[in-house]
């Protein structure tokens, strides 16, 4: 099963290597990983998307907690409701008759054109995983030249 | 050195000290009396300061791996953290096997490595190695000290982390400029780490649940691991077992936690465990695992391990729980604390006939014991290795500190020396490091100068750190090495015999060396023993000799370690005797004994 995990870490030299090394060394899987400082620059927030059965997920959270530089681990599972957003840049081929279609799709998904040229648009989309894959599927027939994704970031909803 | 003069006047709080001086001051604050190491260019300042003080003795080993194993042996024997100091580059990389060995067995070490100056890091400078990167996966934590102002607090943290929670090795990389530069010295009084708060007290509700399970169990079994020794929980464990009359088995790492000659003790379990221990595991209805991690050498095929048992698991490390095996009642906490709480609850329980409660179960266990006791074949004119171990046991009254190398020698030591005390058996259990035993024996002898220390060795393993004979002789250490010399990489040969139709590929060591002359070349005493009747006298002589003694026992070359559970088999599928073929116990016969 796929899981999204938030990891609050000390913003110190080598911490990313410790976390990445833990996953590779123990054969855990990282699908995406996003990391940036929190409001307090002494800490960083990581969002990791991983997969595995319950036993593996339990090991992943325990092993992360065991790292000295890890402050807090949240596995967004069970009844924790959370926001899950990813930002994606998509460079799509947009020639003559396809230009209008590209713009229409952009509009439908409330995405933005952030760069354009005679034969392409670059579209910025933010959203949850379902929305992101929706946009990609719609644009695919037009010809996607390249795509860059941040990987999701997650935050628990305030109750 | 001006700053040192001031230091001696005791006004440390306000004085500027160099990094090298701070290093030494910090070790004193941590009450370190012995460190093991090897100098080099980037450590010259530290070695210069070490030379000018008397509180800390530095033991120069002959190889950095030897230094780490010696510090490890010192730590295991004393319960205090072991400290290592080595230079950058090759000095640092030479420590890796020792660090990984300590990591796997949760031994508290603090390893200091020299490093090229901060300004040169990353430039492929002479003798630069990214030792922090290299040891990240085999240390509990590690540090590069980037500025002398952070040195004292980093050392304080390192000792704290190494010795708290589940212990382990912590490495500190010291760039040369950090050892030279000066700063105000202040040793922090305490450590506050947001991300490191081990849970020492077990949850009382969980402990109560465990107690209920024990009360209900008809065939309970205590299973002890290295955690019992690390947390100094042996007395509480003994109290629990004696009060409840529950039999005890142990992993390799837990040997000594419970007295080896106690009627409730079943011996080691697992791949080379006793018949009684393995059969008990397969038939118990409740395992109370204390400080054990259910290693594959213990469990055999995991799917068929302890099929009838509920499992109570006490461990300080949450990751150990449910890692390899299902657990019904987990208790996260320090073994000594949890057992103490359990014993307190037990004391309040009245009217449970503990003496009679598992009488049938204990009778069953006795039947298993009698059916297949730990014996060994003796061939005419040959020395059985097991006999040598028994004699060392007997002639040291079971009191010697025993270290081992790895292979058959290790298993024979574990099977035939009945350990009385915790911290008496020092062996590389997790990593299985050949070359561990001898430097560890040296470290143990430094920690316990009045004890008799034996390294039970193999002729292959001893050659991996034999250069430490020079260290032992230099310090006139009375350590003893007993080589069970089969001129084979015996354990590998045993597998080749049993599972590869006797094709002894690269396991024959017929070319020597002559260990007796080698010992003499180092200034130690060397004795070769080829006859069984000479074994006791040789051991007596070794014990009586103040110098380092190497005993070369020429043993029955193809003796095997039995019982043996083949890799991947269930732990009740044991081969039981030292035949040339596979003589496993037919399943039906096993069932009959089970009754
Ligand atoms: C450093 C290292 N290399 C290889 C091995 C694999 N290995 C395990 S036991 C063994 C044979 C050890 O031979 P010896 O020391 O003579 O002991 P014996 O089994 O003969 O008692 C080997 C090669 C190991 N455990 N450690
Ligand atoms: Mg051998």
PDB file of C-alpha atoms in Angstrom, chain A residues 14-157:
ATOM      1  CA  UNK A  14      24.010  14.964   6.103  1.00  0.00           C
ATOM      2  CA  UNK A  15      20.483  14.425   7.384  1.00  0.00           C
ATOM      3  CA  UNK A  16      19.072  13.815   3.919  1.00  0.00           C
ATOM      4  CA  UNK A  17      21.794  11.208   3.365  1.00  0.00           C
ATOM      5  CA  UNK A  18      20.822   9.485   6.612  1.00  0.00           C
ATOM      6  CA  UNK A  19      17.189   9.273   5.629  1.00  0.00           C
ATOM      7  CA  UNK A  20      17.913   8.206   2.050  1.00  0.00           C
ATOM      8  CA  UNK A  21      20.523   5.725   3.284  1.00  0.00           C
ATOM      9  CA  UNK A  22      18.031   4.213   5.705  1.00  0.00           C
ATOM     10  CA  UNK A  23      15.602   3.516   2.866  1.00  0.00           C
ATOM     11  CA  UNK A  24      18.207   2.107   0.488  1.00  0.00           C
ATOM     12  CA  UNK A  25      20.085   0.152   3.160  1.00  0.00           C
ATOM     13  CA  UNK A  26      16.973  -1.607   4.400  1.00  0.00           C
ATOM     14  CA  UNK A  27      15.413  -2.141   1.022  1.00  0.00           C
ATOM     15  CA  UNK A  28      12.507   0.248   1.625  1.00  0.00           C
ATOM     16  CA  UNK A  29      11.061   1.984  -1.328  1.00  0.00           C
ATOM     17  CA  UNK A  30      10.965   5.771  -1.906  1.00  0.00           C
ATOM     18  CA  UNK A  31       8.532   6.903  -4.576  1.00  0.00           C
ATOM     19  CA  UNK A  32       8.908  10.615  -3.970  1.00  0.00           C
ATOM     20  CA  UNK A  33      10.767  12.735  -1.492  1.00  0.00           C
ATOM     21  CA  UNK A  34      10.388  16.441  -0.869  1.00  0.00           C
ATOM     22  CA  UNK A  35      12.363  18.470   1.623  1.00  0.00           C
ATOM     23  CA  UNK A  36      12.550  22.154   2.616  1.00  0.00           C
ATOM     24  CA  UNK A  37      13.110  24.202   5.773  1.00  0.00           C
ATOM     25  CA  UNK A  38      10.219  24.948   8.115  1.00  0.00           C
ATOM     26  CA  UNK A  39       9.362  28.372   9.494  1.00  0.00           C
ATOM     27  CA  UNK A  40      12.163  27.758  11.959  1.00  0.00           C
ATOM     28  CA  UNK A  41      15.231  27.348   9.743  1.00  0.00           C
ATOM     29  CA  UNK A  42      16.748  24.950  12.295  1.00  0.00           C
ATOM     30  CA  UNK A  43      14.335  22.283  11.055  1.00  0.00           C
ATOM     31  CA  UNK A  44      13.242  20.843   7.747  1.00  0.00           C
ATOM     32  CA  UNK A  45      10.066  19.064   6.794  1.00  0.00           C
ATOM     33  CA  UNK A  46      10.290  16.030   4.557  1.00  0.00           C
ATOM     34  CA  UNK A  47       7.393  14.445   2.789  1.00  0.00           C
ATOM     35  CA  UNK A  48       8.078  10.905   1.651  1.00  0.00           C
ATOM     36  CA  UNK A  49       5.780   8.726  -0.396  1.00  0.00           C
ATOM     37  CA  UNK A  50       6.582   5.076   0.110  1.00  0.00           C
ATOM     38  CA  UNK A  51       4.906   1.717  -0.182  1.00  0.00           C
ATOM     39  CA  UNK A  52       4.897  -1.598   1.637  1.00  0.00           C
ATOM     40  CA  UNK A  53       2.724  -3.825   3.766  1.00  0.00           C
ATOM     41  CA  UNK A  54       1.831  -2.979   7.359  1.00  0.00           C
ATOM     42  CA  UNK A  55       4.915  -4.652   8.791  1.00  0.00           C
ATOM     43  CA  UNK A  56       7.232  -2.693   6.490  1.00  0.00           C
ATOM     44  CA  UNK A  57       5.450   0.582   7.141  1.00  0.00           C
ATOM     45  CA  UNK A  58       5.756  -0.017  10.877  1.00  0.00           C
ATOM     46  CA  UNK A  59       9.485  -0.637  10.448  1.00  0.00           C
ATOM     47  CA  UNK A  60       9.893   2.460   8.280  1.00  0.00           C
ATOM     48  CA  UNK A  61       8.327   4.763  10.852  1.00  0.00           C
ATOM     49  CA  UNK A  62      10.198   3.130  13.737  1.00  0.00           C
ATOM     50  CA  UNK A  63      13.523   3.223  11.937  1.00  0.00           C
ATOM     51  CA  UNK A  64      13.005   6.872  10.992  1.00  0.00           C
ATOM     52  CA  UNK A  65      12.201   7.690  14.596  1.00  0.00           C
ATOM     53  CA  UNK A  66      15.404   6.002  15.648  1.00  0.00           C
ATOM     54  CA  UNK A  67      17.560   8.445  13.673  1.00  0.00           C
ATOM     55  CA  UNK A  68      18.983  10.989  16.071  1.00  0.00           C
ATOM     56  CA  UNK A  69      18.228  13.945  13.762  1.00  0.00           C
ATOM     57  CA  UNK A  70      14.587  12.978  13.282  1.00  0.00           C
ATOM     58  CA  UNK A  71      12.210  14.868  15.554  1.00  0.00           C
ATOM     59  CA  UNK A  72       8.809  13.636  14.499  1.00  0.00           C
ATOM     60  CA  UNK A  73       7.338  11.122  12.084  1.00  0.00           C
ATOM     61  CA  UNK A  74       3.720  11.193  10.931  1.00  0.00           C
ATOM     62  CA  UNK A  75       2.331   8.418   8.797  1.00  0.00           C
ATOM     63  CA  UNK A  76      -0.798   9.792   7.127  1.00  0.00           C
ATOM     64  CA  UNK A  77      -2.788   6.643   7.497  1.00  0.00           C
ATOM     65  CA  UNK A  78      -5.963   5.527   9.166  1.00  0.00           C
ATOM     66  CA  UNK A  79      -8.202   8.401  10.163  1.00  0.00           C
ATOM     67  CA  UNK A  80      -5.744  11.289   9.886  1.00  0.00           C
ATOM     68  CA  UNK A  81      -7.143  13.590   7.219  1.00  0.00           C
ATOM     69  CA  UNK A  82      -4.556  15.619   5.440  1.00  0.00           C
ATOM     70  CA  UNK A  83      -3.919  17.922   2.541  1.00  0.00           C
ATOM     71  CA  UNK A  84      -1.773  16.523  -0.211  1.00  0.00           C
ATOM     72  CA  UNK A  85      -0.493  18.820  -2.955  1.00  0.00           C
ATOM     73  CA  UNK A  86       2.035  18.585  -5.707  1.00  0.00           C
ATOM     74  CA  UNK A  87       3.299  21.171  -8.168  1.00  0.00           C
ATOM     75  CA  UNK A  88       4.052  20.086 -11.725  1.00  0.00           C
ATOM     76  CA  UNK A  89       5.500  21.898 -14.728  1.00  0.00           C
ATOM     77  CA  UNK A  90       4.440  20.410 -18.060  1.00  0.00           C
ATOM     78  CA  UNK A  91       5.928  21.474 -21.353  1.00  0.00           C
ATOM     79  CA  UNK A  92       3.365  20.508 -23.946  1.00  0.00           C
ATOM     80  CA  UNK A  93       3.547  20.674 -27.735  1.00  0.00           C
ATOM     81  CA  UNK A  94       1.056  23.269 -28.912  1.00  0.00           C
ATOM     82  CA  UNK A  95       0.923  23.815 -32.612  1.00  0.00           C
ATOM     83  CA  UNK A  96      -1.840  25.655 -34.503  1.00  0.00           C
ATOM     84  CA  UNK A  97      -5.002  23.632 -34.017  1.00  0.00           C
ATOM     85  CA  UNK A  98      -3.832  22.239 -30.633  1.00  0.00           C
ATOM     86  CA  UNK A  99      -3.163  25.583 -29.013  1.00  0.00           C
ATOM     87  CA  UNK A 100      -6.767  26.218 -28.116  1.00  0.00           C
ATOM     88  CA  UNK A 101      -7.194  22.707 -26.744  1.00  0.00           C
ATOM     89  CA  UNK A 102      -4.137  23.128 -24.522  1.00  0.00           C
ATOM     90  CA  UNK A 103      -5.529  26.363 -23.133  1.00  0.00           C
ATOM     91  CA  UNK A 104      -8.938  24.807 -22.557  1.00  0.00           C
ATOM     92  CA  UNK A 105      -7.451  21.985 -20.518  1.00  0.00           C
ATOM     93  CA  UNK A 106      -5.366  24.480 -18.581  1.00  0.00           C
ATOM     94  CA  UNK A 107      -8.510  26.380 -17.804  1.00  0.00           C
ATOM     95  CA  UNK A 108     -10.561  23.378 -16.756  1.00  0.00           C
ATOM     96  CA  UNK A 109      -7.957  22.329 -14.213  1.00  0.00           C
ATOM     97  CA  UNK A 110      -7.339  25.850 -13.038  1.00  0.00           C
ATOM     98  CA  UNK A 111      -3.737  25.531 -14.125  1.00  0.00           C
ATOM     99  CA  UNK A 112      -1.581  28.341 -15.475  1.00  0.00           C
ATOM    100  CA  UNK A 113       0.450  28.931 -18.584  1.00  0.00           C
ATOM    101  CA  UNK A 114       3.793  30.159 -17.281  1.00  0.00           C
ATOM    102  CA  UNK A 115       5.797  30.134 -20.500  1.00  0.00           C
ATOM    103  CA  UNK A 116       4.853  29.960 -24.152  1.00  0.00           C
ATOM    104  CA  UNK A 117       6.403  29.858 -27.594  1.00  0.00           C
ATOM    105  CA  UNK A 118       5.243  29.321 -31.150  1.00  0.00           C
ATOM    106  CA  UNK A 119       5.141  25.546 -30.692  1.00  0.00           C
ATOM    107  CA  UNK A 120       4.740  24.976 -26.946  1.00  0.00           C
ATOM    108  CA  UNK A 121       3.138  26.013 -23.729  1.00  0.00           C
ATOM    109  CA  UNK A 122       4.597  25.357 -20.287  1.00  0.00           C
ATOM    110  CA  UNK A 123       1.796  24.740 -17.851  1.00  0.00           C
ATOM    111  CA  UNK A 124       1.980  24.924 -14.071  1.00  0.00           C
ATOM    112  CA  UNK A 125      -0.459  22.775 -12.148  1.00  0.00           C
ATOM    113  CA  UNK A 126      -0.938  22.372  -8.434  1.00  0.00           C
ATOM    114  CA  UNK A 127      -3.185  19.816  -6.875  1.00  0.00           C
ATOM    115  CA  UNK A 128      -3.745  16.488  -5.279  1.00  0.00           C
ATOM    116  CA  UNK A 129      -2.544  13.302  -6.960  1.00  0.00           C
ATOM    117  CA  UNK A 130      -5.881  12.671  -8.710  1.00  0.00           C
ATOM    118  CA  UNK A 131      -5.923  16.107 -10.267  1.00  0.00           C
ATOM    119  CA  UNK A 132      -2.296  15.890 -11.370  1.00  0.00           C
ATOM    120  CA  UNK A 133      -2.793  12.590 -13.121  1.00  0.00           C
ATOM    121  CA  UNK A 134      -5.997  13.982 -14.669  1.00  0.00           C
ATOM    122  CA  UNK A 135      -4.154  16.895 -16.260  1.00  0.00           C
ATOM    123  CA  UNK A 136      -1.351  14.689 -17.487  1.00  0.00           C
ATOM    124  CA  UNK A 137      -3.769  12.266 -19.103  1.00  0.00           C
ATOM    125  CA  UNK A 138      -5.645  15.088 -20.826  1.00  0.00           C
ATOM    126  CA  UNK A 139      -2.486  16.716 -22.153  1.00  0.00           C
ATOM    127  CA  UNK A 140      -0.755  13.524 -23.171  1.00  0.00           C
ATOM    128  CA  UNK A 141      -2.453  13.246 -26.610  1.00  0.00           C
ATOM    129  CA  UNK A 142      -1.141  16.730 -27.476  1.00  0.00           C
ATOM    130  CA  UNK A 143       2.433  15.604 -26.895  1.00  0.00           C
ATOM    131  CA  UNK A 144       4.211  16.247 -23.616  1.00  0.00           C
ATOM    132  CA  UNK A 145       7.803  17.322 -24.279  1.00  0.00           C
ATOM    133  CA  UNK A 146       8.904  17.193 -20.665  1.00  0.00           C
ATOM    134  CA  UNK A 147       7.566  17.213 -17.178  1.00  0.00           C
ATOM    135  CA  UNK A 148       8.989  18.112 -13.759  1.00  0.00           C
ATOM    136  CA  UNK A 149       7.245  17.252 -10.492  1.00  0.00           C
ATOM    137  CA  UNK A 150       8.005  18.320  -6.931  1.00  0.00           C
ATOM    138  CA  UNK A 151       6.497  15.207  -5.407  1.00  0.00           C
ATOM    139  CA  UNK A 152       3.646  15.739  -2.998  1.00  0.00           C
ATOM    140  CA  UNK A 153       3.819  17.748   0.205  1.00  0.00           C
ATOM    141  CA  UNK A 154       1.393  16.856   2.948  1.00  0.00           C
ATOM    142  CA  UNK A 155      -0.095  18.605   5.964  1.00  0.00           C
ATOM    143  CA  UNK A 156      -2.638  17.385   8.490  1.00  0.00           C
ATOM    144  CA  UNK A 157      -5.965  19.211   8.475  1.00  0.00           C
TER     145      UNK A 157
END
